[in-house]
XYZ file of C-alpha atoms in Angstrom:
744
model
C 284.308 155.119 -52.181
C 288.038 154.725 -51.624
C 287.756 157.277 -48.712
C 289.960 156.932 -45.297
C 289.293 159.581 -42.796
C 288.693 160.094 -39.204
C 285.819 157.757 -37.880
C 283.776 160.771 -36.622
C 284.149 162.287 -40.000
C 282.787 159.311 -42.154
C 279.070 159.839 -41.628
C 278.523 156.120 -42.524
C 275.015 154.864 -41.505
C 274.718 151.391 -39.666
C 271.581 149.476 -40.743
C 271.234 148.673 -36.853
C 271.225 152.482 -36.222
C 268.991 153.541 -33.309
C 267.352 156.901 -32.953
C 266.546 158.817 -29.497
C 264.586 161.787 -30.315
C 261.379 160.857 -28.109
C 258.773 161.854 -30.689
C 255.792 159.824 -30.198
C 254.401 157.683 -33.255
C 252.040 160.133 -34.203
C 254.346 163.227 -34.253
C 256.623 161.001 -36.238
C 253.990 160.258 -38.892
C 252.930 163.820 -38.995
C 256.823 164.727 -39.682
C 257.163 161.852 -42.123
C 254.055 163.084 -44.190
C 255.680 166.902 -44.035
C 259.154 165.427 -45.466
C 257.030 163.681 -48.241
C 255.533 166.956 -49.321
C 259.085 168.743 -49.222
C 260.729 165.972 -51.433
C 257.925 163.982 -53.082
C 258.193 160.631 -55.224
C 257.642 162.176 -58.616
C 257.228 160.580 -62.201
C 260.274 160.572 -64.556
C 260.296 163.885 -66.441
C 262.348 164.936 -69.347
C 265.997 164.960 -68.926
C 266.698 167.099 -71.624
C 270.138 168.712 -71.057
C 271.058 166.171 -68.577
C 272.048 163.417 -70.940
C 275.650 163.228 -69.143
C 274.074 161.913 -66.197
C 273.032 157.876 -65.673
C 269.293 157.628 -66.558
C 269.106 155.081 -63.403
C 270.375 157.921 -61.184
C 267.769 160.249 -62.418
C 265.120 157.810 -61.917
C 266.294 157.016 -58.521
C 266.418 160.730 -57.623
C 262.715 161.293 -58.879
C 261.181 158.254 -56.888
C 263.196 159.108 -54.056
C 260.744 160.722 -51.040
C 261.653 162.605 -47.802
C 259.516 160.270 -45.955
C 262.059 157.554 -46.495
C 264.047 156.106 -43.511
C 265.707 157.227 -41.971
C 265.068 160.744 -42.827
C 262.146 161.845 -40.551
C 264.120 160.280 -37.771
C 267.054 162.204 -38.001
C 265.160 165.304 -38.740
C 263.448 164.752 -35.395
C 267.034 163.977 -33.353
C 268.161 167.515 -35.092
C 265.021 169.301 -33.780
C 265.198 167.906 -30.401
C 269.070 168.134 -30.278
C 269.886 171.659 -31.782
C 266.776 173.809 -31.305
C 266.048 176.365 -28.541
C 263.331 174.994 -26.139
C 260.674 177.137 -27.275
C 261.194 176.183 -30.929
C 261.092 172.365 -30.016
C 257.905 173.024 -27.993
C 256.591 174.849 -31.197
C 257.294 172.214 -33.662
C 256.172 169.249 -31.311
C 252.902 171.337 -30.790
C 252.263 171.733 -34.484
C 253.291 167.818 -35.300
C 250.662 166.843 -32.495
C 248.109 169.240 -34.096
C 248.589 167.760 -37.426
C 248.168 164.044 -36.161
C 244.410 164.780 -35.013
C 241.558 165.969 -37.193
C 240.790 168.956 -35.036
C 244.131 170.069 -35.239
C 244.558 169.660 -38.930
C 241.545 171.376 -39.488
C 242.752 174.535 -37.786
C 245.811 174.442 -39.139
C 244.849 173.231 -43.138
C 241.308 174.655 -43.278
C 238.999 173.106 -45.907
C 241.771 171.308 -47.692
C 241.500 168.540 -44.951
C 237.728 168.010 -45.521
C 236.534 164.931 -47.491
C 233.160 164.149 -48.952
C 233.257 160.477 -47.517
C 233.609 159.360 -43.530
C 235.033 160.446 -41.485
C 234.939 163.814 -43.740
C 237.710 165.528 -41.922
C 241.076 163.832 -42.271
C 244.334 164.504 -40.239
C 247.533 165.702 -42.023
C 248.989 162.212 -43.062
C 245.827 161.091 -44.418
C 245.252 163.845 -46.812
C 246.505 163.529 -50.395
C 249.867 164.776 -51.409
C 248.615 167.330 -53.660
C 246.377 168.775 -50.894
C 249.175 168.636 -48.325
C 251.584 170.547 -50.790
C 248.890 173.208 -51.095
C 248.795 173.584 -47.435
C 252.514 174.110 -46.997
C 252.337 176.708 -50.102
C 249.561 178.541 -48.106
C 251.665 178.592 -44.747
C 254.727 179.746 -46.391
C 252.920 182.981 -47.538
C 250.915 183.232 -44.479
C 251.864 186.550 -42.810
C 249.542 186.376 -39.808
C 250.566 183.067 -37.547
C 254.163 183.167 -38.442
C 255.396 181.175 -35.511
C 253.641 178.182 -37.486
C 255.264 179.245 -40.736
C 258.730 179.310 -38.711
C 257.948 175.802 -37.775
C 257.133 174.530 -41.329
C 260.345 176.463 -42.571
C 262.657 174.544 -39.732
C 261.343 171.102 -40.556
C 261.723 171.911 -44.451
C 265.390 173.089 -43.572
C 266.213 169.635 -41.668
C 264.694 167.413 -44.068
C 266.271 168.697 -47.373
C 269.806 168.895 -45.246
C 269.387 165.338 -43.813
C 268.404 164.114 -47.543
C 271.330 165.330 -49.379
C 273.876 165.170 -46.967
C 273.228 161.434 -45.427
C 275.348 158.666 -46.418
C 274.241 154.886 -46.496
C 276.174 151.880 -45.013
C 278.373 152.012 -48.387
C 279.126 155.621 -47.671
C 277.404 156.919 -50.373
C 274.210 159.236 -51.437
C 272.231 158.195 -54.247
C 271.109 161.790 -55.181
C 274.444 162.739 -55.782
C 275.091 161.212 -59.244
C 271.679 162.809 -60.322
C 272.641 166.090 -59.515
C 276.228 165.723 -60.815
C 278.088 166.089 -57.484
C 281.049 164.449 -56.341
C 283.372 164.264 -53.289
C 287.124 163.806 -53.906
C 288.408 160.334 -53.025
C 291.756 159.816 -51.563
C 292.936 159.127 -55.090
C 292.028 162.403 -56.070
C 294.256 164.570 -53.412
C 298.026 163.525 -54.137
C 300.520 164.182 -51.101
C 298.006 164.869 -48.622
C 299.908 165.520 -44.931
C 300.210 162.567 -42.990
C 301.830 163.685 -39.780
C 300.213 165.065 -36.913
C 301.478 168.555 -36.699
C 300.393 169.327 -33.086
C 301.283 165.831 -31.638
C 303.788 166.617 -29.293
C 301.535 169.149 -27.571
C 297.914 167.604 -27.802
C 295.940 165.973 -25.338
C 292.757 164.875 -26.751
C 290.075 164.044 -23.997
C 288.234 161.976 -26.215
C 290.854 159.236 -25.752
C 291.326 159.572 -22.245
C 289.889 158.709 -18.787
C 289.814 159.657 -15.062
C 292.921 156.765 -14.544
C 294.825 158.235 -17.482
C 294.387 162.202 -17.932
C 296.880 163.253 -15.213
C 299.670 161.105 -16.841
C 298.849 162.436 -20.350
C 299.158 166.183 -19.068
C 302.186 165.492 -16.805
C 303.978 164.261 -19.973
C 303.188 167.098 -21.729
C 305.324 169.103 -18.847
C 302.122 170.468 -16.870
C 301.735 170.397 -12.952
C 298.863 168.615 -12.191
C 297.243 167.497 -8.881
C 293.949 165.754 -8.115
C 291.798 167.181 -5.704
C 289.075 164.581 -5.206
C 287.680 166.504 -2.038
C 286.871 169.680 -4.774
C 286.450 167.145 -7.961
C 288.993 168.752 -9.760
C 292.238 168.131 -11.512
C 294.478 171.410 -10.731
C 296.930 172.599 -13.619
C 299.434 175.465 -13.117
C 300.854 177.222 -16.009
C 301.455 180.806 -16.850
C 298.543 181.565 -19.578
C 295.572 179.648 -20.182
C 293.841 180.303 -23.246
C 289.986 179.341 -24.211
C 289.762 179.010 -27.870
C 292.450 177.913 -30.704
C 291.227 179.814 -33.780
C 292.397 183.106 -35.162
C 292.846 184.714 -31.947
C 293.619 182.138 -29.730
C 296.117 180.312 -32.163
C 298.080 183.564 -32.379
C 298.031 184.342 -28.923
C 299.238 181.001 -27.759
C 302.198 181.225 -30.286
C 303.178 184.635 -29.037
C 303.150 183.807 -25.564
C 304.659 180.490 -25.620
C 307.519 181.688 -27.973
C 308.067 184.290 -25.071
C 308.764 181.527 -22.870
C 305.189 181.419 -20.919
C 303.758 177.899 -20.292
C 300.589 177.931 -22.358
C 297.421 175.900 -22.086
C 295.029 176.145 -24.970
C 291.460 174.554 -24.219
C 289.537 174.003 -27.231
C 285.801 172.517 -27.293
C 286.303 170.674 -30.743
C 288.250 167.806 -31.560
C 291.552 167.814 -33.215
C 291.843 166.794 -37.419
C 294.598 166.805 -39.747
C 294.382 166.839 -43.699
C 294.430 162.967 -43.714
C 291.285 162.719 -41.172
C 288.898 165.042 -43.329
C 286.273 163.411 -45.344
C 284.927 166.358 -47.092
C 281.562 164.669 -46.440
C 279.163 167.717 -45.912
C 276.947 166.043 -42.878
C 279.834 164.678 -40.689
C 281.579 167.632 -41.149
C 279.157 170.086 -39.906
C 278.426 167.972 -37.103
C 282.200 167.856 -36.186
C 283.697 171.062 -37.293
C 280.694 173.665 -36.761
C 279.093 175.290 -33.755
C 276.026 173.682 -33.310
C 276.767 171.246 -36.049
C 276.401 174.053 -38.302
C 272.796 174.557 -37.581
C 272.496 177.818 -35.532
C 269.869 180.214 -36.560
C 268.948 183.769 -34.783
C 266.029 183.485 -32.287
C 263.848 184.924 -34.991
C 265.088 182.283 -37.698
C 266.018 185.172 -39.978
C 269.642 184.430 -39.772
C 271.699 181.065 -40.197
C 275.376 181.205 -38.672
C 278.392 179.364 -39.468
C 281.186 179.669 -36.883
C 283.832 177.088 -36.697
C 284.298 174.594 -33.747
C 287.484 172.477 -34.072
C 291.198 173.179 -33.367
C 292.035 175.645 -35.439
C 288.564 177.358 -35.054
C 287.022 179.259 -37.964
C 290.757 179.203 -39.642
C 290.152 175.601 -40.310
C 287.119 175.902 -42.216
C 286.889 179.060 -43.825
C 287.203 180.042 -47.353
C 291.027 181.279 -47.312
C 290.148 184.891 -47.968
C 292.736 187.196 -46.745
C 292.288 191.007 -46.718
C 294.031 193.485 -44.817
C 292.099 195.771 -42.088
C 290.869 198.598 -44.732
C 292.702 202.055 -43.950
C 289.624 203.730 -43.483
C 288.253 201.465 -41.044
C 291.741 201.906 -39.108
C 291.413 205.744 -39.024
C 287.780 205.150 -37.899
C 289.074 202.869 -34.861
C 291.948 204.851 -34.052
C 289.988 208.512 -34.275
C 286.308 208.187 -33.619
C 286.684 205.282 -30.964
C 290.292 206.892 -29.758
C 291.944 203.625 -30.061
C 295.737 204.511 -31.034
C 296.466 200.738 -31.506
C 295.005 200.561 -34.694
C 296.626 203.660 -36.084
C 300.023 202.530 -34.953
C 302.917 201.120 -36.568
C 302.818 197.982 -34.378
C 299.382 197.358 -35.903
C 300.872 197.584 -39.477
C 303.671 195.519 -38.825
C 301.452 192.913 -37.323
C 299.560 192.325 -40.325
C 302.732 191.929 -42.335
C 303.785 189.315 -39.811
C 300.536 187.550 -39.936
C 300.575 187.726 -43.686
C 304.060 186.047 -43.881
C 303.288 183.203 -41.358
C 300.003 181.974 -42.751
C 301.812 181.870 -46.294
C 299.332 184.379 -48.025
C 299.615 184.573 -51.796
C 297.872 186.924 -53.985
C 297.492 185.258 -57.587
C 295.410 182.119 -58.631
C 296.862 180.058 -61.599
C 293.106 178.388 -62.054
C 289.709 180.100 -60.935
C 286.989 177.901 -60.488
C 283.369 178.077 -62.186
C 281.605 180.743 -59.989
C 284.701 183.042 -59.832
C 285.067 182.577 -63.692
C 281.473 183.983 -63.645
C 281.921 186.950 -61.561
C 285.092 187.965 -63.399
C 283.437 187.701 -67.080
C 280.171 189.536 -65.788
C 282.394 192.341 -64.287
C 284.334 192.360 -67.529
C 281.094 192.683 -69.761
C 279.844 195.801 -67.479
C 283.270 197.335 -67.267
C 283.208 196.866 -63.637
C 286.585 196.378 -61.597
C 287.217 192.882 -60.108
C 289.939 192.380 -57.478
C 291.940 189.266 -56.730
C 291.554 187.995 -53.122
C 294.914 186.722 -51.570
C 294.494 183.456 -50.113
C 296.426 181.529 -47.208
C 297.368 179.053 -49.486
C 299.428 178.443 -52.518
C 298.464 179.846 -56.022
C 297.916 176.296 -57.423
C 295.018 175.666 -54.582
C 291.888 174.425 -56.276
C 289.793 173.138 -53.581
C 286.167 174.001 -53.401
C 285.604 171.987 -50.323
C 287.697 173.984 -47.823
C 284.667 174.842 -45.700
C 284.807 170.812 -44.650
C 288.611 171.032 -43.918
C 291.313 171.469 -46.399
C 291.905 167.721 -47.220
C 295.424 168.786 -49.202
C 296.720 170.617 -46.211
C 297.392 173.441 -48.592
C 295.465 176.114 -46.606
C 297.007 177.404 -43.741
C 295.026 177.809 -40.549
C 296.028 178.283 -37.157
C 296.057 174.467 -36.695
C 298.850 174.322 -39.173
C 300.932 177.561 -38.463
C 300.601 179.134 -35.381
C 299.416 176.584 -33.018
C 302.382 174.344 -34.369
C 304.549 177.441 -33.330
C 302.844 177.100 -29.730
C 303.443 173.324 -29.185
C 307.019 173.548 -30.472
C 307.525 175.921 -27.490
C 306.046 173.569 -25.078
C 302.207 174.759 -25.182
C 299.930 172.414 -24.390
C 296.393 171.914 -26.425
C 293.509 170.169 -24.340
C 290.941 169.194 -26.803
C 287.059 167.972 -26.033
C 287.172 170.553 -23.168
C 284.681 173.244 -22.516
C 285.160 176.039 -20.382
C 282.565 176.743 -17.770
C 283.684 179.987 -15.968
C 286.518 182.205 -14.864
C 288.021 182.124 -11.623
C 287.413 185.330 -10.135
C 288.065 186.756 -6.911
C 288.205 190.190 -5.194
C 290.831 192.341 -6.323
C 292.770 193.892 -3.092
C 295.926 195.494 -4.614
C 294.238 198.836 -5.347
C 293.409 198.569 -8.611
C 290.605 200.155 -10.417
C 289.570 196.645 -11.494
C 287.359 195.349 -8.844
C 287.937 191.635 -9.288
C 291.083 189.612 -10.427
C 290.983 186.359 -12.541
C 293.394 183.449 -11.513
C 291.870 181.117 -14.176
C 289.457 178.594 -15.570
C 287.368 175.832 -14.581
C 286.649 173.551 -17.556
C 285.017 170.392 -18.181
C 285.655 167.462 -20.407
C 282.985 166.364 -23.019
C 283.927 162.955 -22.735
C 281.580 161.346 -20.066
C 284.989 158.984 -18.935
C 286.545 161.962 -17.408
C 284.109 162.765 -14.560
C 286.295 165.469 -12.663
C 286.582 169.023 -13.866
C 289.879 171.048 -14.615
C 291.064 173.709 -12.539
C 293.665 175.701 -14.468
C 295.506 178.384 -12.155
C 297.208 180.898 -14.161
C 299.065 184.320 -14.324
C 296.701 185.476 -17.433
C 293.529 183.973 -18.733
C 292.544 184.942 -22.350
C 288.944 184.444 -23.655
C 289.497 183.448 -27.501
C 286.337 181.653 -28.034
C 284.895 183.997 -30.749
C 281.919 186.554 -30.509
C 279.379 183.964 -29.922
C 280.871 182.230 -26.905
C 283.132 184.930 -25.094
C 280.224 186.752 -23.634
C 278.279 184.198 -22.551
C 281.431 182.804 -20.467
C 282.186 186.177 -19.245
C 278.578 186.612 -18.023
C 278.188 182.980 -16.726
C 281.380 183.988 -14.454
C 279.662 187.054 -13.009
C 280.988 189.648 -15.007
C 278.401 192.809 -15.238
C 279.811 195.226 -17.663
C 276.807 196.567 -19.734
C 278.347 195.967 -23.202
C 279.298 192.305 -22.884
C 277.157 190.236 -25.272
C 275.997 193.627 -27.099
C 277.159 195.334 -30.462
C 277.227 191.980 -32.369
C 278.147 192.628 -35.920
C 277.546 189.387 -38.454
C 278.105 190.982 -41.951
C 274.657 189.831 -42.813
C 274.707 188.091 -46.417
C 272.094 187.881 -49.167
C 272.471 185.621 -52.741
C 271.745 185.864 -56.047
C 271.837 182.879 -58.557
C 272.339 182.456 -62.230
C 272.073 179.164 -64.084
C 274.636 178.345 -66.901
C 273.844 175.123 -68.708
C 276.574 172.633 -69.625
C 275.832 173.603 -73.095
C 277.595 176.857 -71.818
C 281.417 175.812 -72.599
C 282.992 179.221 -71.861
C 282.771 178.458 -67.972
C 284.694 175.278 -66.997
C 283.823 172.884 -64.008
C 281.115 172.998 -61.570
C 280.055 175.151 -58.585
C 281.704 173.199 -56.025
C 285.036 173.173 -57.783
C 288.036 175.543 -57.537
C 289.222 178.023 -54.870
C 286.019 179.240 -53.138
C 286.751 182.957 -53.074
C 289.581 184.274 -55.746
C 287.982 187.378 -56.801
C 285.641 190.103 -55.466
C 283.932 193.192 -56.700
C 282.987 196.105 -54.500
C 279.838 197.882 -55.055
C 280.493 201.803 -54.247
C 278.248 204.758 -53.914
C 278.554 208.194 -55.772
C 281.015 209.233 -52.853
C 283.266 206.129 -53.458
C 282.149 204.631 -50.091
C 281.980 200.560 -50.331
C 278.310 199.559 -49.791
C 278.603 196.153 -50.687
C 281.222 193.424 -51.159
C 280.347 190.761 -53.977
C 282.262 187.561 -53.520
C 281.530 183.667 -54.458
C 280.276 181.235 -51.847
C 281.307 177.455 -50.842
C 277.835 175.687 -51.823
C 277.559 171.641 -51.227
C 274.247 170.298 -52.035
C 272.859 170.284 -48.690
C 273.583 173.589 -48.146
C 272.336 174.489 -51.366
C 269.003 172.868 -50.679
C 268.118 174.383 -47.389
C 268.798 178.000 -48.748
C 266.796 177.547 -52.171
C 263.247 178.735 -51.784
C 260.631 175.797 -51.752
C 257.812 176.339 -54.319
C 256.601 172.785 -54.869
C 258.338 169.315 -54.750
C 258.579 169.293 -58.681
C 260.222 172.726 -58.925
C 262.555 171.753 -56.030
C 263.499 168.637 -57.545
C 264.030 170.051 -61.112
C 266.170 172.801 -59.381
C 268.425 170.467 -57.801
C 269.124 168.836 -61.254
C 270.574 172.345 -62.088
C 272.826 172.505 -58.892
C 276.289 171.998 -60.228
C 275.892 174.805 -62.737
C 273.779 177.340 -60.992
C 276.541 179.927 -59.712
C 275.947 182.038 -56.664
C 277.280 185.316 -55.879
C 277.189 186.757 -52.123
C 276.325 190.194 -50.982
C 278.046 191.057 -48.086
C 277.750 194.399 -46.049
C 279.505 196.076 -42.914
C 276.259 195.990 -41.007
C 275.528 199.087 -38.738
C 272.471 197.439 -37.362
C 273.629 195.090 -34.461
C 272.732 192.276 -32.340
C 273.071 190.522 -28.885
C 274.319 187.291 -27.602
C 274.448 186.615 -23.635
C 273.499 183.151 -23.428
C 274.899 180.566 -25.654
C 273.023 179.710 -28.650
C 270.560 182.455 -28.072
C 271.580 184.932 -30.687
C 269.524 188.101 -32.177
C 270.429 190.703 -34.571
C 268.513 193.599 -36.268
C 269.379 195.387 -39.442
C 269.546 199.117 -39.793
C 267.724 200.694 -42.609
C 271.179 201.676 -44.400
C 272.043 197.792 -44.075
C 268.768 196.996 -45.919
C 269.726 199.887 -48.589
C 273.120 198.609 -48.915
C 272.152 194.901 -49.233
C 269.524 195.754 -51.855
C 272.116 197.560 -54.029
C 274.824 194.803 -53.776
C 271.811 192.191 -54.710
C 270.846 194.081 -57.867
C 274.607 194.708 -58.896
C 275.286 191.056 -58.270
C 272.099 190.311 -60.554
C 273.200 192.274 -63.318
C 276.567 190.624 -63.171
C 275.022 187.164 -63.685
C 273.017 188.273 -66.629
C 276.029 190.008 -68.114
C 278.052 186.714 -67.862
C 275.286 184.977 -69.813
C 272.857 183.156 -67.298
C 269.976 181.616 -68.917
C 268.178 182.388 -65.714
C 268.685 184.503 -62.455
C 267.033 185.043 -59.159
C 267.330 185.459 -55.491
C 266.427 183.141 -52.700
C 263.099 185.273 -51.557
C 260.366 183.031 -50.512
C 258.379 183.179 -53.350
C 261.082 182.089 -55.907
C 261.945 185.264 -57.203
C 263.370 184.674 -60.650
C 263.664 185.961 -64.277
C 264.377 183.945 -67.530
C 266.767 185.931 -69.280
C 266.264 184.744 -73.167
C 264.972 187.264 -75.350
C 264.448 189.739 -72.701
C 264.766 193.591 -72.989
C 266.668 195.994 -70.830
C 263.356 197.464 -69.735
C 262.244 193.939 -68.718
C 265.797 193.585 -67.076
C 265.261 197.047 -64.800
C 261.699 196.088 -64.082
C 262.671 192.789 -62.291
C 265.619 194.796 -60.885
C 262.989 197.181 -59.306
C 261.387 194.182 -57.259
C 264.468 193.044 -55.604
C 265.057 194.040 -52.315
C 266.203 192.994 -48.604
C 263.286 191.318 -47.549
C 262.627 190.807 -43.668
C 262.900 187.374 -42.252
C 260.183 184.393 -42.021
C 258.656 185.721 -38.561
C 258.074 189.041 -39.985
C 254.368 189.736 -40.981
C 254.979 190.044 -44.636
C 254.007 187.316 -47.505
C 257.622 187.389 -48.927
C 260.765 187.125 -46.969
C 264.238 185.895 -46.864
C 266.928 184.235 -44.670
C 270.033 185.876 -44.361
C 273.451 184.019 -43.819
C 276.822 184.935 -41.935
C 279.869 183.453 -41.408
C 281.519 186.687 -39.472
C 280.687 187.377 -36.238
C 282.410 190.338 -34.078
C 281.998 193.252 -31.429
C 280.416 191.551 -28.724
C 282.903 192.426 -26.113
C 284.014 195.530 -27.778
C 287.204 197.422 -27.041
C 286.790 201.009 -25.314
C 288.462 203.830 -23.964
C 286.768 203.132 -20.605
C 284.164 201.009 -19.114
C 281.551 202.902 -20.242
C 282.419 202.506 -23.793
C 283.704 199.015 -24.075
C 284.337 195.485 -22.111
C 287.958 195.311 -22.492
C 290.808 198.167 -22.729
C 293.305 198.751 -25.630
C 295.407 195.962 -24.296
C 292.521 193.481 -24.356
C 292.098 193.559 -20.546
C 288.625 193.551 -18.790
C 287.605 196.571 -17.452
C 286.376 194.492 -14.426
C 288.724 191.666 -13.904
C 292.464 192.031 -13.713
C 294.384 189.355 -15.453
C 291.399 188.602 -17.893
C 291.850 189.126 -21.620
C 290.058 189.003 -24.468
C 291.975 188.072 -27.737
C 289.295 187.309 -30.659
C 286.927 189.359 -32.943
C 284.540 190.174 -30.106
C 286.874 193.471 -29.048
C 286.040 195.059 -32.650
C 284.615 198.306 -31.778
C 282.408 197.884 -34.970
C 281.853 195.441 -38.240
C 284.972 195.242 -40.502
C 283.093 194.978 -43.889
C 285.596 192.729 -45.228
C 286.376 188.798 -44.453
C 288.078 189.431 -41.176
C 290.565 186.778 -40.744
C 293.900 189.246 -40.969
C 292.095 191.686 -38.932
C 291.656 188.844 -35.979
C 295.038 187.737 -36.190
C 296.562 190.936 -36.471
C 294.692 192.289 -33.478
C 295.547 189.298 -31.611
C 299.424 189.429 -32.262
C 299.175 192.813 -30.841
C 297.520 192.384 -27.910
C 299.254 189.220 -27.145
C 302.635 190.849 -27.240
C 301.025 193.689 -24.823
C 299.983 190.655 -22.387
C 303.267 189.150 -22.700
C 305.102 192.724 -22.040
C 302.501 192.752 -18.803
C 303.524 189.309 -17.613
C 307.214 190.232 -18.128
C 306.987 193.232 -15.895
C 305.145 191.170 -13.205
C 307.865 188.647 -12.885
C 310.819 191.489 -12.583
């Protein structure tokens, strides 16, 4: 395919690839039988409207099956590797039941019965038609919802694997049929070749116990090997856990002030020339939990960056300053004057300039064209969304890393400043706990933090790192900072609570290729370049309507599955199906106290705002000229638009609402999305109100700070990158001032 990239991002499959999931042959047979239902072999049907696609590709797509190797094995591996223990047990029990006649009878009822011996079939022996009816019934079953969740998870993983997998030639045969292509190296000109962080990076994936000390020493660190305690002791002024929007800014500010800074990052370091833009390996390497991170009730899927640069390396470039009304709320209602200060306003301007924000877009992509046209036809306002890239940036794949290097994440801005001032970034390194001891200096804080204990994720480094510092900063995000604080022994009642996620629901509209008004495909062009605010009668913003990045695997897992033929026909419309996302500032909240175990509950007002946003998004798609519109509700809620009256439109919109998740006792359900996490170690005027003070310092431990979105008192309501970086800038300036006072 003419693609040069980092080996970890190539995704190529070896013919001799082995699988290590531990499922029995009986479980695997049940799983393969399910995968065949989700994605069955079908006879070729009419290719009307798809004349531009090779007939061979279409025929191959219809013949393809989810039961074909290696899909079931890869699904099994994801189940075992990524899910919580109770979810793995649930799925394996269901698979085992389906492998037996009695278990199949319990789960499938009369559909498994036969007039011939042995009269009762196990699931894999049932006809495809009957197996499909079983799953259709279970997706509507509102009594035994855990079983429904098990089938939903397996559907999700099956489709994700099928549409993201690559063969030994680096290709996915389905892509040609659904009109999707990934940019080759030839498509991207002037890709940055150098490694901007080279002078400060130490990548543990390439190190061993025999080389790591020398590599760290060469970067200017004091390192001693303590074999007795089985640690490498590293001395520096500041250690920062995480390299994203918060950690990257803090590293630059403190290193530029003369502090010796060490940044530890769990993920790996990739540069523009390393990116493949391939969905499967990019999710695996660039996102937390490989991009597969649901809430405990499976009602929400969470995307969070996990690489050098964190979320800034994979986000969709939207740069929106903290709303004035929110700053007034945080400064007034929460009594945090920082957010009403000139320092904070100045910080936003500094951040804006450093990450190269531009406010115009030379050429909008397909989905943003649809949003803008629909709003224009309805007389609605549309705002340009500034981006941390050039005005000419026409990339719809920045969620897999920016191949052109145009987008300015912390890995190409703040972290470059940091290493240019002597900072060291240790990648593939996971913090285990903060080093806390009793505080005897008379402070109200009962403990003192003197660093962090971390481990390399590379098994060739068996000794741990004990990084001893004057100041320790947690900047690993709202999902990981709370578990790290709790595992270190901190007890503040707010740690892990108040988690806000900006829940998202989506509306879609299909615009055939025959509609020449809108140019391009849904995966082309800047991801977010325009937005519409849904406001209430008193001008309060209820929801924000934007456009998402939607590559095939992500599209396939979020689309409601009704039947095998419906799904395959839908995928043939993939490239011209526009999606609009409805983002809300959630009043409800959740909790994360253990890594990977995340909960969230919507407030009634959240549901009302999501309904308002979803209805408005559908109106915009209709006004733009979609021939069919719908939502992601489990029953495949949709409306064909040709010849319909305004009354019929309103009747349809009356049926649209923010449904409960798949675990709820309802027949029709939805799965929400989120890419923003905040508030789980909120800032407060005292320890009864928050986890950290206005300087970002823990109320319990002196010298321990938080510089990420978890300090937000509440949800932001807009894409939070500018707010995170501006807050981190202010807090790190205060940390630097504190360190300077200590040294004097």
